[in-house]
mmCIF file of C-alpha atoms and ligand atoms in Angstrom:
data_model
loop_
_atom_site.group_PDB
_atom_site.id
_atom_site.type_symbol
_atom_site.label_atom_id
_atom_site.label_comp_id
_atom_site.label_asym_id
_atom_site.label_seq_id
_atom_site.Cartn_x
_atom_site.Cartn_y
_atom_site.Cartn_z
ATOM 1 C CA UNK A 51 4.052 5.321 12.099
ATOM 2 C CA UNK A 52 1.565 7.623 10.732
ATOM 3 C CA UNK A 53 -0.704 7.472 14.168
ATOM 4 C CA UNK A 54 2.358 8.596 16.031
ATOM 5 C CA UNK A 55 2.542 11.400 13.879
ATOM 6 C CA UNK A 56 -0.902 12.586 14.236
ATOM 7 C CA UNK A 57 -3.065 10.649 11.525
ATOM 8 C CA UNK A 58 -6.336 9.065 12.049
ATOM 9 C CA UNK A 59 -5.418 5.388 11.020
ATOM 10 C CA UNK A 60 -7.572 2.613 10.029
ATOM 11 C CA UNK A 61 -5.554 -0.458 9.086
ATOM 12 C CA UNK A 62 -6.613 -3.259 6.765
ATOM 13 C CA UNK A 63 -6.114 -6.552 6.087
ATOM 14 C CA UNK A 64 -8.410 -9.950 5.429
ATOM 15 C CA UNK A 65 -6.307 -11.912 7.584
ATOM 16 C CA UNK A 66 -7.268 -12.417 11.008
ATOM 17 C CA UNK A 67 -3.774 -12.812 12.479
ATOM 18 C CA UNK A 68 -2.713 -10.264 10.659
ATOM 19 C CA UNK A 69 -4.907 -8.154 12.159
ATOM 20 C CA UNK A 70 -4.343 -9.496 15.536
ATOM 21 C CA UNK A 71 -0.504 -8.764 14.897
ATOM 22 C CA UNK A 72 -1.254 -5.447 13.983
ATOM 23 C CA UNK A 73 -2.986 -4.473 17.292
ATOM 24 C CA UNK A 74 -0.362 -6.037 19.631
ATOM 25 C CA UNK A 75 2.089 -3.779 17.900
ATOM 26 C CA UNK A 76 -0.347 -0.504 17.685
ATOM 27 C CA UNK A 77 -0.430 -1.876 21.670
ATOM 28 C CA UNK A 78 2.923 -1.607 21.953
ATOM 29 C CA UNK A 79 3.823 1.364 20.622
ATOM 30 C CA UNK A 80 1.085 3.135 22.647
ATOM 31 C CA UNK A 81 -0.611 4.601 19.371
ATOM 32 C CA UNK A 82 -4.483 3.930 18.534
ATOM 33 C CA UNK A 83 -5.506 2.626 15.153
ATOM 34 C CA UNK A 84 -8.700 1.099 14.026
ATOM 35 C CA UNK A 85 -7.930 -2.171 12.495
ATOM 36 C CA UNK A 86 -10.479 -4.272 10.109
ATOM 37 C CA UNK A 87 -10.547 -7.281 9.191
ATOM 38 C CA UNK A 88 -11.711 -6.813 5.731
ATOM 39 C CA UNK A 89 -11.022 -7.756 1.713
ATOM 40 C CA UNK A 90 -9.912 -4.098 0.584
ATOM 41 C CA UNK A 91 -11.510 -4.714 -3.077
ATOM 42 C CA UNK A 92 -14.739 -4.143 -1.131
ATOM 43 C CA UNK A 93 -14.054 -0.928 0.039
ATOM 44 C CA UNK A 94 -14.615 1.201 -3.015
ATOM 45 C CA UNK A 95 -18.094 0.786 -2.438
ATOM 46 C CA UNK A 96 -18.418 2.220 1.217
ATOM 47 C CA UNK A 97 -15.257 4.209 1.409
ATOM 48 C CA UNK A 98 -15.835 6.501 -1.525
ATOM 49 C CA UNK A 99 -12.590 9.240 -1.302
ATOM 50 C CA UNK A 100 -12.666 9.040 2.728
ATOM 51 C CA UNK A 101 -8.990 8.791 2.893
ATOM 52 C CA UNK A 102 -6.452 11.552 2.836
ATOM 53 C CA UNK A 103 -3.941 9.105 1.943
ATOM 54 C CA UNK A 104 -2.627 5.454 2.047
ATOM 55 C CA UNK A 105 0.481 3.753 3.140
ATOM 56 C CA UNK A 106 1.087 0.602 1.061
ATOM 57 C CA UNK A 107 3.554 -1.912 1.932
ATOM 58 C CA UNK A 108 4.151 -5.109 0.155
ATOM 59 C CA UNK A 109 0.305 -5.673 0.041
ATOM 60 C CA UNK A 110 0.626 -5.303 -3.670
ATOM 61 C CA UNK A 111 2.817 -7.914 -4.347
ATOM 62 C CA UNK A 112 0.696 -10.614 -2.287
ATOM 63 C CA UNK A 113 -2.122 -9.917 -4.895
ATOM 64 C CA UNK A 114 -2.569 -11.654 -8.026
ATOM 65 C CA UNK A 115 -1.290 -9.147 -10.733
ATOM 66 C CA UNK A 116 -4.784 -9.973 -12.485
ATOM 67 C CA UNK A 117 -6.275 -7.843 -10.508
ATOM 68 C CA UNK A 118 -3.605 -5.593 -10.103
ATOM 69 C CA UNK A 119 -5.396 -3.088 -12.108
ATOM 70 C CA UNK A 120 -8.785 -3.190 -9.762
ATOM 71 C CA UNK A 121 -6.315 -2.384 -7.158
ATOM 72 C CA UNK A 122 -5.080 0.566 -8.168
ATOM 73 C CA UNK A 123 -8.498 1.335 -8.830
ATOM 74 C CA UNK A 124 -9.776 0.429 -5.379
ATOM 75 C CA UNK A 125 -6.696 2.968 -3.666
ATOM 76 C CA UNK A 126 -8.057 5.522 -6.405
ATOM 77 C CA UNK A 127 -11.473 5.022 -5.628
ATOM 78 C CA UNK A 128 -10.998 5.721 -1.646
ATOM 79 C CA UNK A 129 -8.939 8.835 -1.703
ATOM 80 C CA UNK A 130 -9.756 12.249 -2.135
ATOM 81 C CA UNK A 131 -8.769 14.089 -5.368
ATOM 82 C CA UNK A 132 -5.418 16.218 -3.703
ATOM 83 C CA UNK A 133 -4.417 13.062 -1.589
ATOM 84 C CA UNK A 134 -1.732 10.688 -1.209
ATOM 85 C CA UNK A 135 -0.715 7.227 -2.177
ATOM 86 C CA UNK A 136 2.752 6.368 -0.336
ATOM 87 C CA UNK A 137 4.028 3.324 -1.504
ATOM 88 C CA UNK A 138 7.358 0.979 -0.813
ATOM 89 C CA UNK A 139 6.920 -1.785 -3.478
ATOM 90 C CA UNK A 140 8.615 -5.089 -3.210
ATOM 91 C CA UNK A 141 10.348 -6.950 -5.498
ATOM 92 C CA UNK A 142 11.728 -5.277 -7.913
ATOM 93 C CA UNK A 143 13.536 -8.423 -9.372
ATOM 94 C CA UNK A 144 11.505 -11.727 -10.517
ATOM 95 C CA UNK A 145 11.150 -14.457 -7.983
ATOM 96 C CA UNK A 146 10.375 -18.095 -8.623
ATOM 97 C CA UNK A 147 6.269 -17.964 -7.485
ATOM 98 C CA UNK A 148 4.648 -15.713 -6.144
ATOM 99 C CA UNK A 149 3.329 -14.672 -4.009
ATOM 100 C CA UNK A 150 5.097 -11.886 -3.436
ATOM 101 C CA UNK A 151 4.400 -11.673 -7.085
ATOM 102 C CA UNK A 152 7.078 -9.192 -8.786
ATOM 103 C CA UNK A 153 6.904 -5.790 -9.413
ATOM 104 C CA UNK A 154 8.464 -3.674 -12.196
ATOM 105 C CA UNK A 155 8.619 0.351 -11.886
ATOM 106 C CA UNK A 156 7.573 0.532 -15.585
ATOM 107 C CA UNK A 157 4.234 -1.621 -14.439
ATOM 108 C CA UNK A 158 3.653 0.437 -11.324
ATOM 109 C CA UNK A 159 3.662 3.665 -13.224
ATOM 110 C CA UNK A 160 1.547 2.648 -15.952
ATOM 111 C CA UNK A 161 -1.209 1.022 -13.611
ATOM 112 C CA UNK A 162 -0.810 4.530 -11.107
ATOM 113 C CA UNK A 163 -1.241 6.952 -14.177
ATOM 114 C CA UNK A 164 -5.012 7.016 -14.814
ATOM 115 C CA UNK A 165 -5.538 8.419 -11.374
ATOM 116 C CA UNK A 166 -2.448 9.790 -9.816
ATOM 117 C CA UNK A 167 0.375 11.777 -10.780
ATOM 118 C CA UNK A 168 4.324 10.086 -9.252
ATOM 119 C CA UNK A 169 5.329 13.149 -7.764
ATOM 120 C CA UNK A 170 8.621 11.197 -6.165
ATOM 121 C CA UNK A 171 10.338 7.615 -6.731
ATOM 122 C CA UNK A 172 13.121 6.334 -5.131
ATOM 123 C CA UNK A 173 14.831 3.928 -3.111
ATOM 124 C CA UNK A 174 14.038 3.883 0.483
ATOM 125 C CA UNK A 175 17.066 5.259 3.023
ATOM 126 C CA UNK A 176 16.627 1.956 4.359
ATOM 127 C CA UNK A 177 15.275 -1.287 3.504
ATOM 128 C CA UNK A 178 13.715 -4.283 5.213
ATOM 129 C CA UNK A 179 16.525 -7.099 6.096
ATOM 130 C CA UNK A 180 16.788 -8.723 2.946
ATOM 131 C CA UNK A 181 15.333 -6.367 0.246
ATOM 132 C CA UNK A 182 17.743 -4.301 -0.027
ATOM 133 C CA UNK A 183 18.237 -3.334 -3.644
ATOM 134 C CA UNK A 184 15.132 -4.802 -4.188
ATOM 135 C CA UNK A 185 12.096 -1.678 -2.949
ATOM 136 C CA UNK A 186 11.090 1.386 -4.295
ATOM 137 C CA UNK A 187 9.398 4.219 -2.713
ATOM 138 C CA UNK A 188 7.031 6.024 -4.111
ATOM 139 C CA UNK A 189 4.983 9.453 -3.352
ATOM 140 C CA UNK A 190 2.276 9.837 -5.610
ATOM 141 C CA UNK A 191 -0.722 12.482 -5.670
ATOM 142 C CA UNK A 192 -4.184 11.911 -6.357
ATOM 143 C CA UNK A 193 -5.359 13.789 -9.600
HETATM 144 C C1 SAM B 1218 3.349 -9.524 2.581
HETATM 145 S S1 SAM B 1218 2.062 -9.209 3.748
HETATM 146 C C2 SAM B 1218 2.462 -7.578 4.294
HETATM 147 C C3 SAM B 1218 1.829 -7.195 5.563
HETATM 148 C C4 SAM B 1218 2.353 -5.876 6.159
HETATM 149 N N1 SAM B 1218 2.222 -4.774 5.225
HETATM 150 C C5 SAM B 1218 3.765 -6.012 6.617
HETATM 151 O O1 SAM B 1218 4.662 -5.421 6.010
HETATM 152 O O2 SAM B 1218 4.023 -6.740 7.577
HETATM 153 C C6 SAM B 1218 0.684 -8.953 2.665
HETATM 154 C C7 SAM B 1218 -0.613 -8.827 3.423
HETATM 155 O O3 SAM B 1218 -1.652 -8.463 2.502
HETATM 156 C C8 SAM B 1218 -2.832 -9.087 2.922
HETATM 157 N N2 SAM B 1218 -3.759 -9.108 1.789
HETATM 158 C C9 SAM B 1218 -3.548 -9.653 0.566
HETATM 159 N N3 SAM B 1218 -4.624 -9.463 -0.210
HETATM 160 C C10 SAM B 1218 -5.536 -8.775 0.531
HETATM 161 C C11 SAM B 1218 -6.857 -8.306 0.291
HETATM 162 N N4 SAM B 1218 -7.441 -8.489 -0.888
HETATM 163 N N5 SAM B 1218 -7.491 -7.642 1.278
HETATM 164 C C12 SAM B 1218 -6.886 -7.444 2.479
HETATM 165 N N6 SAM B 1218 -5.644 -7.876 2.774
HETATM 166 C C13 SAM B 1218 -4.976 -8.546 1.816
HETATM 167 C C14 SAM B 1218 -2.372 -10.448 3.420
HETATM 168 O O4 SAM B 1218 -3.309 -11.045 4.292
HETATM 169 C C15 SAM B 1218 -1.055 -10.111 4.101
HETATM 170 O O5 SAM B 1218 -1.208 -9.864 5.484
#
């Protein structure tokens, strides 16, 4: 989405068919993207604030909320003060393990406040079959 609108896109995830799927669909839609295959807690070390923003979706909830904090550290840590975090976050309501571990908008604010300011939070026009009720979209700026 954000190639096809102009963006210079690297996608990431540490999943090798993930990253496989990724391509065949960046194939498909006749956009280029530079996909890694990579943990993303390592790239506060080598991608210090060399992102204008990041699109987040439901790679939150597949992470232990133990480290949900180091997360929101790593996103912090890779874009530049001014830029964007753009976030659907999935589920709202408990489910019986995780992952996707739950999320609560109370949670998401307090772990996004140290380093970004929620400049919008809503619920998505439209939701994924199945979650509907259950995302919430969030624009927030880097401080
Ligand atoms: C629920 S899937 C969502 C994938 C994609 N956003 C989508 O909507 O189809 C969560 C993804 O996060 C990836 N992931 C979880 N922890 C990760 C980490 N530490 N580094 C990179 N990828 C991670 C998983 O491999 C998985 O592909």
């Amino acid at each position: 989405m954000l190639a096809a609108r102009g963006y210079d896109v690297v996608g990431y995830d540490f999943s090798a068919a993930a990253v496989t799927a990724a391509r065949a669909l960046a194939r498909r839609d006749g956009v280029t993207v530079a996909f890694e295959q990579r943990d993303i807690f390592t790239l506060g070390r080598d991608a210090d604030h060399a992102f204008d923003g990041v699109w987040e979706y439901t790679c939150y909830c597949a992470i232990d909320p133990a480290r949900r904090d180091e997360y929101a550290r790593t996103v912090a840590a890779i874009v530049r003060p001014g830029g964007w975090l753009l976030a659907c976050f999935f589920p709202l309501r408990a489910v019986s393990a995780g992952p996707p571990f739950p999320v609560s908008r109370a949670e998401v604010r307090r772990r996004l406040a140290p380093a970004f300011r929620i400049e919008r939070a809503q619920p998505p026009l439209r939701s994924a079959r199945g979650r509907l009720g259950r995302e919430w979209l969030v624009f927030a700026r880097r401080t």
